[in-house]
XYZ file of C-alpha atoms in Angstrom:
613
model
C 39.577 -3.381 -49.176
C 35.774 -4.109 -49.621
C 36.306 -6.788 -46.398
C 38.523 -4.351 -44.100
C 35.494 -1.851 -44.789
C 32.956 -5.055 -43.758
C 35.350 -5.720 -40.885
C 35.500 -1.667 -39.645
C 31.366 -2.108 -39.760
C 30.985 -4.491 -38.016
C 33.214 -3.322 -34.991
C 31.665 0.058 -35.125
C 27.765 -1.280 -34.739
C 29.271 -3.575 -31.993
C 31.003 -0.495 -30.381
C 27.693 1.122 -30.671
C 25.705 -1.398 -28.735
C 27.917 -1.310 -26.137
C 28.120 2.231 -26.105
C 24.436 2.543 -25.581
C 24.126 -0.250 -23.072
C 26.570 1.558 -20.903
C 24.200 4.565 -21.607
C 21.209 3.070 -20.554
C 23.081 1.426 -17.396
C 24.271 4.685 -16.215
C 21.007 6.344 -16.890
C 19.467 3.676 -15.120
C 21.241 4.185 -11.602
C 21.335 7.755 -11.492
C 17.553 7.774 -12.360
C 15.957 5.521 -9.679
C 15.491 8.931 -7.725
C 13.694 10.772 -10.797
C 11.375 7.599 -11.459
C 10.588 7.673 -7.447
C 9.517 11.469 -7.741
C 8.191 11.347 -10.763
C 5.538 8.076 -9.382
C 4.552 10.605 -6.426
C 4.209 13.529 -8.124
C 1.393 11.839 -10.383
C -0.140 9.528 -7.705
C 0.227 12.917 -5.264
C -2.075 14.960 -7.503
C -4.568 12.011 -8.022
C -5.434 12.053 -3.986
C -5.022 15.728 -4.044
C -7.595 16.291 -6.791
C -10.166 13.396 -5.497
C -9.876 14.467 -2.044
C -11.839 17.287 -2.814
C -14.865 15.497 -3.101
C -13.959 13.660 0.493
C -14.843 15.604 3.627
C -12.811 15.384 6.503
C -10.317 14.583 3.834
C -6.341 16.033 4.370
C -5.937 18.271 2.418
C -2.075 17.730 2.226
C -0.877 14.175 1.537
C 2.355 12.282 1.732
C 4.014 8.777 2.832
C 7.194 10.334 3.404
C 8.619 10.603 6.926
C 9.666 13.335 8.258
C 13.489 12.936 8.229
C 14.035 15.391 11.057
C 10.984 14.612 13.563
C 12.144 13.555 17.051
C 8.897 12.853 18.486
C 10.292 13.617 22.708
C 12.231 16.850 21.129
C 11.483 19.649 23.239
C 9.193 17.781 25.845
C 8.847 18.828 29.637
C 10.478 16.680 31.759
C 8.637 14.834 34.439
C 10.439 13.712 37.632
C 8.017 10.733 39.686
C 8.199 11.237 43.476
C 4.753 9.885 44.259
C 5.583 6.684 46.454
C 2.444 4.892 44.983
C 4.859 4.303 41.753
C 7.585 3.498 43.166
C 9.345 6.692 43.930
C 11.548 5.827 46.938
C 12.726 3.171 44.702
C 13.450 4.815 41.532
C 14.216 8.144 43.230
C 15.252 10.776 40.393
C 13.788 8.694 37.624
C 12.880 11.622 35.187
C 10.178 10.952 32.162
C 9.551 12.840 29.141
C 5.569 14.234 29.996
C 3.406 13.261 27.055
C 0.209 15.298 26.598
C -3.124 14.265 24.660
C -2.161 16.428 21.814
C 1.026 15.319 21.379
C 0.412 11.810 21.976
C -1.866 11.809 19.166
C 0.523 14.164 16.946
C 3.040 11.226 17.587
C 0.935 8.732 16.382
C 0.296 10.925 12.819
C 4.013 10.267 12.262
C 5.224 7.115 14.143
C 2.474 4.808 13.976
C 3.203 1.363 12.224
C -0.608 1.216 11.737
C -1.348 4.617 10.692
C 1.572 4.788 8.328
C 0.939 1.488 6.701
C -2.901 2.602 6.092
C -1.408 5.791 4.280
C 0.763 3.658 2.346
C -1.996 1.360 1.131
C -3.700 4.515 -0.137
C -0.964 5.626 -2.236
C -0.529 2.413 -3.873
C -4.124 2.385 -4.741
C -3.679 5.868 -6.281
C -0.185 4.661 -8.156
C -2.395 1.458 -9.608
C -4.395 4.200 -11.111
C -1.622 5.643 -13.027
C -0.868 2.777 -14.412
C -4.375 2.104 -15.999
C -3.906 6.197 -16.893
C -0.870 4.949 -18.753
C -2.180 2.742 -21.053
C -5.162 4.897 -23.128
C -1.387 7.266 -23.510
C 0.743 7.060 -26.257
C 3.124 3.867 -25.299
C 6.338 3.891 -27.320
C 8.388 1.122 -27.365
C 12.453 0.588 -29.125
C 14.037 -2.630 -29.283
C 17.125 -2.683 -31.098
C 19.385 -5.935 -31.340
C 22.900 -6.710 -33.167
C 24.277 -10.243 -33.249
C 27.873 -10.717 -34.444
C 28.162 -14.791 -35.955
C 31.870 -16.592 -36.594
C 31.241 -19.774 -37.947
C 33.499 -22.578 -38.895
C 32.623 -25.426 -41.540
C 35.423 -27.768 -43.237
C 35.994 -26.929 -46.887
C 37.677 -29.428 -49.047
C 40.364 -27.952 -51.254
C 42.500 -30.036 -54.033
C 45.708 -31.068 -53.172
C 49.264 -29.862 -54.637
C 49.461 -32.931 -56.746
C 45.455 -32.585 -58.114
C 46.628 -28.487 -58.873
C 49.690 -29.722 -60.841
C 47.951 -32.298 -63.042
C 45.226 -29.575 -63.123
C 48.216 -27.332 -64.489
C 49.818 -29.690 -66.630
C 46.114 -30.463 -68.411
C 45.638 -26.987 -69.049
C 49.306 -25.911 -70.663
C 49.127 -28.769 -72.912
C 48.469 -26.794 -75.892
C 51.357 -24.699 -74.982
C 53.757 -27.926 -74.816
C 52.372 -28.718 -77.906
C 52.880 -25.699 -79.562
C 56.208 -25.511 -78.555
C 57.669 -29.207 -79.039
C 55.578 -30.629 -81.430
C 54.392 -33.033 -79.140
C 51.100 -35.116 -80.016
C 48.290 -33.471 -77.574
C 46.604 -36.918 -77.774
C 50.361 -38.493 -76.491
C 50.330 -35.587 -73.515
C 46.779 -36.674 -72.684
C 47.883 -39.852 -72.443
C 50.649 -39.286 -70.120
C 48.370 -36.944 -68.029
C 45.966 -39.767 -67.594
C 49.351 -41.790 -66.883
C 49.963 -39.801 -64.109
C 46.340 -39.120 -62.938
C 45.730 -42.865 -62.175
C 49.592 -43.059 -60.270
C 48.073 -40.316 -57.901
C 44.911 -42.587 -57.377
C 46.523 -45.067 -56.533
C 48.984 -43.463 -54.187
C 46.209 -41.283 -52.887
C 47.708 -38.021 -54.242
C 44.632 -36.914 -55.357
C 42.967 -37.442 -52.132
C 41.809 -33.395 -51.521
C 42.668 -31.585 -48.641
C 40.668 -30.426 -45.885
C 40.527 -26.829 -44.781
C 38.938 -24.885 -42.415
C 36.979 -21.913 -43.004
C 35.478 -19.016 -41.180
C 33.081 -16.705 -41.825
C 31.738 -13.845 -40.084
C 28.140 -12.202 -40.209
C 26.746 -8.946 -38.631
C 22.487 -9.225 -38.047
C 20.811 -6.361 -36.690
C 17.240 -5.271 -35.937
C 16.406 -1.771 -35.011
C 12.761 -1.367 -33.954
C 10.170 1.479 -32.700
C 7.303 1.748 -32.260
C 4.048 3.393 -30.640
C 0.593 2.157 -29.646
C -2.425 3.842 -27.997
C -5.564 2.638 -26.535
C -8.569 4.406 -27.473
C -11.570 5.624 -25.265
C -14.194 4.461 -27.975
C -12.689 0.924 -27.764
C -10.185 1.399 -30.608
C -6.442 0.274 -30.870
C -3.786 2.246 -33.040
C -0.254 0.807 -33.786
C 2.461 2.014 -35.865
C 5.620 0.334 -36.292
C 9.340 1.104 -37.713
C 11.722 -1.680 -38.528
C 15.385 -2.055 -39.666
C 16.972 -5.275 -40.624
C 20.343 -6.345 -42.134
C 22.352 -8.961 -42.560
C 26.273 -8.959 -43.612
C 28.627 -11.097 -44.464
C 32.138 -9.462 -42.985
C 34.446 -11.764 -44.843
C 34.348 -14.552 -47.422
C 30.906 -13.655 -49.757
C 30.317 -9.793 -49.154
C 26.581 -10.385 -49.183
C 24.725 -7.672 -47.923
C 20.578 -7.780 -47.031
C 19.177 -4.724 -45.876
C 15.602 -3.458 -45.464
C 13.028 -1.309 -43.912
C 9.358 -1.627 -42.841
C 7.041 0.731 -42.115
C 3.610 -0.824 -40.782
C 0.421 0.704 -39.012
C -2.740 -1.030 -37.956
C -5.894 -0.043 -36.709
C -9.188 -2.213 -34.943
C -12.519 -0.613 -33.861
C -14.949 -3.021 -32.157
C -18.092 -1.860 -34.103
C -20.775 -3.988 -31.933
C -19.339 -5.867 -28.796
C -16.886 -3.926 -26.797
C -17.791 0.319 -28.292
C -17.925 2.595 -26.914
C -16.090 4.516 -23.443
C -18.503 2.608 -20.577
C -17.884 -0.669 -22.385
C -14.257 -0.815 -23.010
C -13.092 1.701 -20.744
C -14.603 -0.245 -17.643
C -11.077 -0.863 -16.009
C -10.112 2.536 -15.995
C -13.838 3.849 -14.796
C -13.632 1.243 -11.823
C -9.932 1.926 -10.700
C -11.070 5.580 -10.490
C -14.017 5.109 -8.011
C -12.000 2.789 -6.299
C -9.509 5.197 -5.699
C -12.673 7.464 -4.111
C -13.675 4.631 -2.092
C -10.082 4.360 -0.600
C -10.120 7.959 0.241
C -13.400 7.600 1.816
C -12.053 4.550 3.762
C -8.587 6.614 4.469
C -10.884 9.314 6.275
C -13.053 6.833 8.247
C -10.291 5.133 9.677
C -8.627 8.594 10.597
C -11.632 9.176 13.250
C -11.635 5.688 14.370
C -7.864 5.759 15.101
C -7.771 8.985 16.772
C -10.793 7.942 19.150
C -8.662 4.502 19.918
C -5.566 6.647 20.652
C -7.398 9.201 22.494
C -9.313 5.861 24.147
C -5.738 4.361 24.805
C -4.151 7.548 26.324
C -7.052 7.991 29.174
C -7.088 4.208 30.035
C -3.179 4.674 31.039
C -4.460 7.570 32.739
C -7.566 5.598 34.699
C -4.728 2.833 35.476
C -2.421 5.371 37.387
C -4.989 7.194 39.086
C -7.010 3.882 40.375
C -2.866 3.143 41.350
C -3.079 6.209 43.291
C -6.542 5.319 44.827
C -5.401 2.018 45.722
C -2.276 3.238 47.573
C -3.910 5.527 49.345
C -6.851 2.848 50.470
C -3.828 0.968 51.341
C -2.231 4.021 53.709
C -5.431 4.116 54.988
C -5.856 0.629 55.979
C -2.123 0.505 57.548
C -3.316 4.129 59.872
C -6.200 1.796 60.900
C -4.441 -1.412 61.644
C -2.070 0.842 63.982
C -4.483 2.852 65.746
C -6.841 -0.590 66.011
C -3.445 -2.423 67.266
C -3.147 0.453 70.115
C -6.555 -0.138 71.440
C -5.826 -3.823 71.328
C -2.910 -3.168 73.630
C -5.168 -1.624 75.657
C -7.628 -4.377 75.860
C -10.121 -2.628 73.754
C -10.473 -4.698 70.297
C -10.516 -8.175 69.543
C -7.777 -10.068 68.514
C -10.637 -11.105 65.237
C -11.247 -7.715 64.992
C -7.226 -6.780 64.621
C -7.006 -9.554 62.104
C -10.091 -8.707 60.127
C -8.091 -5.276 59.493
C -4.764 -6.878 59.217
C -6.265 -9.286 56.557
C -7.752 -6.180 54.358
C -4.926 -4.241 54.903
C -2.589 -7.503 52.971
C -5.720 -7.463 50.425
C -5.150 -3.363 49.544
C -1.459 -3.959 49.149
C -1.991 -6.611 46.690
C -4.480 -4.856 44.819
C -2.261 -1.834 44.546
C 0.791 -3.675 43.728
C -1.128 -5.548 41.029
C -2.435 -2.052 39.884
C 0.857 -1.154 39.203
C 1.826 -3.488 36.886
C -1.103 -3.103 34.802
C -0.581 0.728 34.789
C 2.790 -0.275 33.490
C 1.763 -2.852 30.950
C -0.950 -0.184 29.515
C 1.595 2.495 29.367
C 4.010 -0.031 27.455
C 1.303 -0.826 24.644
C 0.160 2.355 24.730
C 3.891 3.328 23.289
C 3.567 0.600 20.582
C 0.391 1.849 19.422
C 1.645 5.408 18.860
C 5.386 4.263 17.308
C 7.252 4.672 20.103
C 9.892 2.123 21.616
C 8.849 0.307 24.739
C 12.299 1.155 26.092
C 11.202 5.546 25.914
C 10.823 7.256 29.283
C 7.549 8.477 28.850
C 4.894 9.243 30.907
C 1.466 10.695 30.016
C 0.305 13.915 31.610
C -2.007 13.431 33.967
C -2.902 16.708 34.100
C -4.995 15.855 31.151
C -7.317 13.528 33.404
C -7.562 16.575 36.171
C -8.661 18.712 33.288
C -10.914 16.420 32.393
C -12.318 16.081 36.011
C -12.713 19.609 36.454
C -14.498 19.908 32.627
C -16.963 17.286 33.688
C -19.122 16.274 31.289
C -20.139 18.021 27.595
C -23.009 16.316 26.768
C -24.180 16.681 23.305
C -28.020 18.135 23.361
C -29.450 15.854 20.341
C -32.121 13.331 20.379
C -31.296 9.699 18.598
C -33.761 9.766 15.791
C -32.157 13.307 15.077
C -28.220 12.078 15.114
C -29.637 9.162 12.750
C -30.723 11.654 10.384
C -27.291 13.701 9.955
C -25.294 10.204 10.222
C -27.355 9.054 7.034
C -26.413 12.538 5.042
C -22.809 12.088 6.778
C -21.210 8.656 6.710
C -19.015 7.947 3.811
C -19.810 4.344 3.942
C -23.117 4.864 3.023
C -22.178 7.280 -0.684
C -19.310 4.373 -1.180
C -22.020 1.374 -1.162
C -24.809 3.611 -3.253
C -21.462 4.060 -5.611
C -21.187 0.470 -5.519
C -24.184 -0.392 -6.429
C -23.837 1.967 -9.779
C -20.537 -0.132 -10.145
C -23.325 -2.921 -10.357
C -25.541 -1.957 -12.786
C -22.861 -0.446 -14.956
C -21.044 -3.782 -15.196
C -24.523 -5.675 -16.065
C -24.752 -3.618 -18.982
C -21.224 -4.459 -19.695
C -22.725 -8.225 -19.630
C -25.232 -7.368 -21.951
C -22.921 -6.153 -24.296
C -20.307 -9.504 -23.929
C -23.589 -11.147 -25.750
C -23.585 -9.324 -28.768
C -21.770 -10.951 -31.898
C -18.224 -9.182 -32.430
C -17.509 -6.750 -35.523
C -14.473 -5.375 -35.454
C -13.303 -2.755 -38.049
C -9.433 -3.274 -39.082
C -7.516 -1.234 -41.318
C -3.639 -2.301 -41.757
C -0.855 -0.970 -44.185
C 2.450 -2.240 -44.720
C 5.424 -0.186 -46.813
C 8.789 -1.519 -47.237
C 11.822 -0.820 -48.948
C 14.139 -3.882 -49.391
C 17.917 -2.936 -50.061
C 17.993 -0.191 -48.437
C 18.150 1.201 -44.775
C 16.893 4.903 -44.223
C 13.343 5.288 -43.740
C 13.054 8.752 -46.133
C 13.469 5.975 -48.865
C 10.114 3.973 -48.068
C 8.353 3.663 -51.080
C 4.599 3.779 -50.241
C 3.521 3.228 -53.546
C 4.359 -0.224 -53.368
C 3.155 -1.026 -49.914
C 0.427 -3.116 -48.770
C -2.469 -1.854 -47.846
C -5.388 -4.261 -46.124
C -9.302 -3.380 -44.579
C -11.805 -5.332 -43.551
C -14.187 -6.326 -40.900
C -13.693 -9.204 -37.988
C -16.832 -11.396 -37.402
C -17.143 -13.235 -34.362
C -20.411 -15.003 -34.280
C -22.008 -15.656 -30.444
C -22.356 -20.045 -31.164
C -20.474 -20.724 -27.841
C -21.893 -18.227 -25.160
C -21.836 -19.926 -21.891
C -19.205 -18.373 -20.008
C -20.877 -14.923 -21.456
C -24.326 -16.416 -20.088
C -22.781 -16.891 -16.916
C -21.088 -13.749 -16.051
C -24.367 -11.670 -17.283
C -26.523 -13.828 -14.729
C -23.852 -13.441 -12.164
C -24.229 -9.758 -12.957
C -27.907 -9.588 -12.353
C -27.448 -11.460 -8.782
C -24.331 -8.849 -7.986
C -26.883 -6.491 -7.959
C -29.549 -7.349 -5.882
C -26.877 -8.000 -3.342
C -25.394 -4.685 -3.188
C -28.894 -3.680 -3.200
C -29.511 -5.325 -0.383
C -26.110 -4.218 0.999
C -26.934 -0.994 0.643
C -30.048 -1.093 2.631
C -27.893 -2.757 5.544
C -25.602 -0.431 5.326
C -27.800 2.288 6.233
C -29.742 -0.121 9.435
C -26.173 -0.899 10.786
C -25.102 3.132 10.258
C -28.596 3.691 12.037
C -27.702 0.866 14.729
C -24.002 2.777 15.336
C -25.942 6.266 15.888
C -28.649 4.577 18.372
C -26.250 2.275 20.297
C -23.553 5.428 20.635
C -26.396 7.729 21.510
C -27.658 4.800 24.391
C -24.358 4.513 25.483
C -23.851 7.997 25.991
C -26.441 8.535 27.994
C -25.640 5.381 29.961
C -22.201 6.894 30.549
C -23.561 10.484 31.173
C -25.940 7.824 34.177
C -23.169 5.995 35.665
C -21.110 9.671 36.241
C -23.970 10.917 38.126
C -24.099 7.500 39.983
C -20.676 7.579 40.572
C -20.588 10.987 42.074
C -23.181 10.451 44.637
C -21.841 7.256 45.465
C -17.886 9.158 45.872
C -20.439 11.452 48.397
C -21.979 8.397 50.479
C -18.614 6.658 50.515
C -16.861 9.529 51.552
C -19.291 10.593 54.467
C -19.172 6.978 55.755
C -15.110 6.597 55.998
C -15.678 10.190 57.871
C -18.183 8.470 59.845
C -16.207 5.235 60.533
C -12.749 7.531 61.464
C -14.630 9.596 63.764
C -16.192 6.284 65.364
C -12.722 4.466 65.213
C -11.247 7.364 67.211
C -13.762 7.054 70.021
C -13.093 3.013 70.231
C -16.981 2.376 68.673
C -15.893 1.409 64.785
C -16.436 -2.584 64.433
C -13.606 -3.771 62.299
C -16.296 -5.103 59.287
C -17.633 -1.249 59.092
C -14.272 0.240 58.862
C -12.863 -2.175 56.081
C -16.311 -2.046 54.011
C -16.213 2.078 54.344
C -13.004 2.251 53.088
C -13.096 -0.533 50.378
C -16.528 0.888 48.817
C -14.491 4.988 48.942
C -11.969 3.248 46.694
C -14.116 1.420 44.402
C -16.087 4.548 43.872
C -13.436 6.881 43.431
C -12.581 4.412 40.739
C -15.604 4.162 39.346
C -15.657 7.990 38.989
C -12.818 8.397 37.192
C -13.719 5.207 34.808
C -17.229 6.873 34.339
C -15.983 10.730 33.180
C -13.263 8.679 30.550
C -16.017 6.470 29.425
C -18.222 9.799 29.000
C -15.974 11.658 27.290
C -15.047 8.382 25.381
C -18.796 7.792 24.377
C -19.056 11.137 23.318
C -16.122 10.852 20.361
C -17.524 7.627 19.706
C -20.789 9.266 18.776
C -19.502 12.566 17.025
C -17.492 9.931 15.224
C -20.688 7.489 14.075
C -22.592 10.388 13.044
C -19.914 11.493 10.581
C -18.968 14.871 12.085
C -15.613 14.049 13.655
C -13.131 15.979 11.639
C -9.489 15.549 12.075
C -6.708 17.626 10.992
C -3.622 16.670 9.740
C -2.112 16.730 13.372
C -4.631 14.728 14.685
C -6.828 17.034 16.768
C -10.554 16.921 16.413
C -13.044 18.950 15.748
C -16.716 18.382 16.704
C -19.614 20.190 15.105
C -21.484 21.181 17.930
C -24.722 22.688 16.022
C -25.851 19.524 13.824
C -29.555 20.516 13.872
């Protein structure tokens, strides 16, 4: 009975087990979605709560897509018929029209580059959770049950050995009962003892055994880091060991222990042993600092991007029309060639610019085409979309003209220097410096570490109410570690000391190169606001010669030369023009955005602070 009980024990602790494996499995696959939620919930509210001490910083965060954005949903529908593209071609070719504020709204949820920046972010802020984690409670539970069959050979006598066996012991009996001599039986046992050697009766038999055992280990436990250096551990414990069948041995026990260590010299105290935590904190900062930087410079690239497509199809459209141009005066020159009038050098002067304005728009084209392409890829959208970016945008633009900021340089340098992240992440930086040089220092110092440990058990038995803690072990003392082999200590405090002055020194060009952005943005700005002006007179003088040169060509007086440099300096003006009010407006962003006062919001417009004094 006592083994079926052994046997029914054993079964139910394995049924057990593999109850709570399939427990654990299950919980396991249908929680992948709460473990995923619960990571950005806490990593969420880390940017959320830091962010407040970014400017410019979104206020609402997330790396999720937006499962239901169709970035050409609801766009106007643009149908080409200008022949400089192609139109008679591709007649009825119909594009989805792409303004500036959608382009970059696009790029906020579709751009490989923008998205993989916000990812980088987030992991930064998860990273921080983890180092969170540990100065938590940690609780741990390991729980293992083996079940053993072993076989071993057993030798057992054999049916002759039990008979003599028998025979020797009921020989008082037989002598009781026949009056035999015991000595004469003993002598005929012997008899027959010795006939079995020799026949190899006696030989014993060999049988096999098995035996079954049941071992298990059920373990929890809980440790915390402490702030102040410290390290608390407590730990529950449940052995046994049973035999199922053969020897009902039974070992059972429980143990209770807890430990504690304080570093009372090297390593106390929050700044000193709480360094990892303190840095991946402020790195986190820096990140979001970084996060918002990059914001402004990718919306001025995109915003860069979209009126460089927008330059390449309108210098297309100059181009063509040089070209029409050319062709109306190759045919009128051809006429008064007919009539004697023009030279046959003069007819092929025009002729040969008229092949040269033909291959410079056809050439156009294809890098209007090839701009528009990677201008797709760097918002997230497939080369293969019918788009086509409004160029109503560059008209508006046109007829804006230019919004020049009224600020001198040595003025913009001054708000940049309150402004710029960079410069509050590299004056954090070097506090990260000096912080860690004290954490040097204190590497130097010997090591005295207070530990307390206690240990109660209760052997026999296996429910932890029974734990008899006046016969546990209890143990203090202190942990000397004397400083006799210090160099790599040495090292890193030296190293320290140089890490320093560096980021010192860092700091300081960090603020000359922040000073060198403002000035060179501000120069180029006002270069840019130069070359418009230039390039509207020369649009004027360009203009009033072709007028000139038609006007000449109609009375038969144009020389061929005059006509083709007239009309080739109108186009590269008119080019010029619209490259100088992009590069303008371009310059401008460029310096909003170096001074620090480019906000964006979340859909990627911009806001400039137009009063900075």
């Amino acid at each position: 009975m006592k083994r079926l009980n052994l046997i029914i024990y054993s079964f139910n602790i394995s049924l057990s087990l593999f109850i709570c494996i399939i427990i654990a499995l299950s919980l396991s696959s249908c929680s992948k979605d709460r473990y995923k939620k619960s990571a950005d919930k806490e990593t969420l509210q880390i940017i959320k709560t830091k962010s407040e001490e970014v400017p410019g910083m979104l206020k609402e965060f997330n790396i999720e897509a937006k499962q239901d954005y169709n970035p050409l949903e609801n766009l106007p529908i643009y149908i080409e018929t200008d022949e400089a593209f192609g139109a008679s071609k591709n007649q009825g070719q119909e594009y989805y029209l792409i303004s500036l504020e959608k382009a970059l709204e696009i790029a906020m949820n579709c751009s490989r580059e923008y998205l993989t920046r916000k990812e980088t972010l987030y992991l930064s802020a998860l990273n921080l959770t983890l180092e969170r984690y540990k100065y938590t409670p940690i609780f741990s539970n390991r729980n293992k049950v083996t079940i053993t069959q072993q076989t071993y050979d057993k030798n057992v006598p054999s049916d002759y050995t039990r008979a003599l066996n028998a025979f020797e012991s009921s020989i008082p009996n037989i002598q009781s009962l026949t009056g035999t001599s015991a000595q004469l039986l003993r002598q005929y046992h012997q008899i027959l003892e010795q006939a079995g050697d020799v026949a190899g009766w006696t030989k014993p038999d060999v049988e096999i055994i098995d035996k079954q055992s049941a071992k298990g280990s059920l373990q929890t436990g809980v440790s915390m880091l402490l702030l102040g250096g410290g390290r608390l551990a407590l730990q529950l414990t449940n052995n046994f060991f049973r035999f199922i069948n053969g020897d009902a041995n039974e070992e059972a026990g429980s143990v209770l222990s807890a430990s504690f260590t304080q570093p009372l010299w090297r390593g106390r105290g929050r700044k000193i042993s709480a360094e990892r935590l303190t840095q991946a904190e402020r790195d986190v900062l820096y990140d979001l600092r970084d996060f918002t930087r990059y914001r402004q410079e990718f919306v001025v690239r995109i915003c860069k991007a979209y009126y460089s497509v927008l330059e390449q199809r309108d210098i297309v459209k100059n181009n063509y029309q040089s070209y029409l141009n050319f062709k109306a005066s190759y045919d009128r020159e051809n006429a008064f060639a007919q009539e004697g009038r023009k030279t046959l050098t003069e007819i092929g002067r025009i002729q040969q610019a008229l092949l040269s304005s033909e291959d410079t728009w056809i050439n156009s084209l294809r890098r209007y085409k090839e701009s528009l392409d990677e201008f797709k890829i760097s918002i997230g959208l497939s080369t293969d979309s019918h788009v086509m970016l409004d160029p109503k945008e560059l008209v508006k633009l046109k007829e804006e003209g230019l919004k020049h900021p009224q600020i001198t340089d040595d003025e913009a340098v001054k708000v940049a220097l309150v402004t710029r992240l960079e410069i509050y992440t590299q004056k954090d930086v070097v506090e990260d410096a000096e912080r860690k040089i004290k954490i040097a220092e204190n590497a130097l110092k010997p090591g005295v570490d207070l530990f307390l440990e206690g240990t109660v058990t209760n052997q026999g038995k296996t429910n932890f109410e029974d734990l008899d803690f006046r016969r546990g072990v209890y143990s203090g003392g202190l942990n000397l570690d004397l400083p006799l082999n210090q160099k790599e200590e040495r090292n890193a405090y030296r190293t320290a000391l140089i890490n320093y002055e560096r980021v010192k020194r860092q700091l300081s060009l960090k603020e000359d190169e922040v000073k060198l952005d403002v000035r060179t943005s501000w120069r180029n700005l006002e270069q840019a606001r130069r070359n418009y002006e230039i390039a509207q007179k020369s649009v004027e003088l360009s203009q009033r010669r072709v007028e000139e040169q038609n006007l000449l060509a109609e009375l038969g007086r144009a020389t061929a030369l005059d006509l083709v440099d007239a009309q080739n300096d109108l186009t590269k003006a008119q080019n010029n023009l619209t490259s100088a009010i992009i590069a303008h407006n371009i310059a401008r962003l460029e310096f909003w955005k170096n001074i620090g006062i480019l906000y964006i919001k979340p859909d990627g417009k911009w806001e400039e602070i137009k009063d900075v004094k």
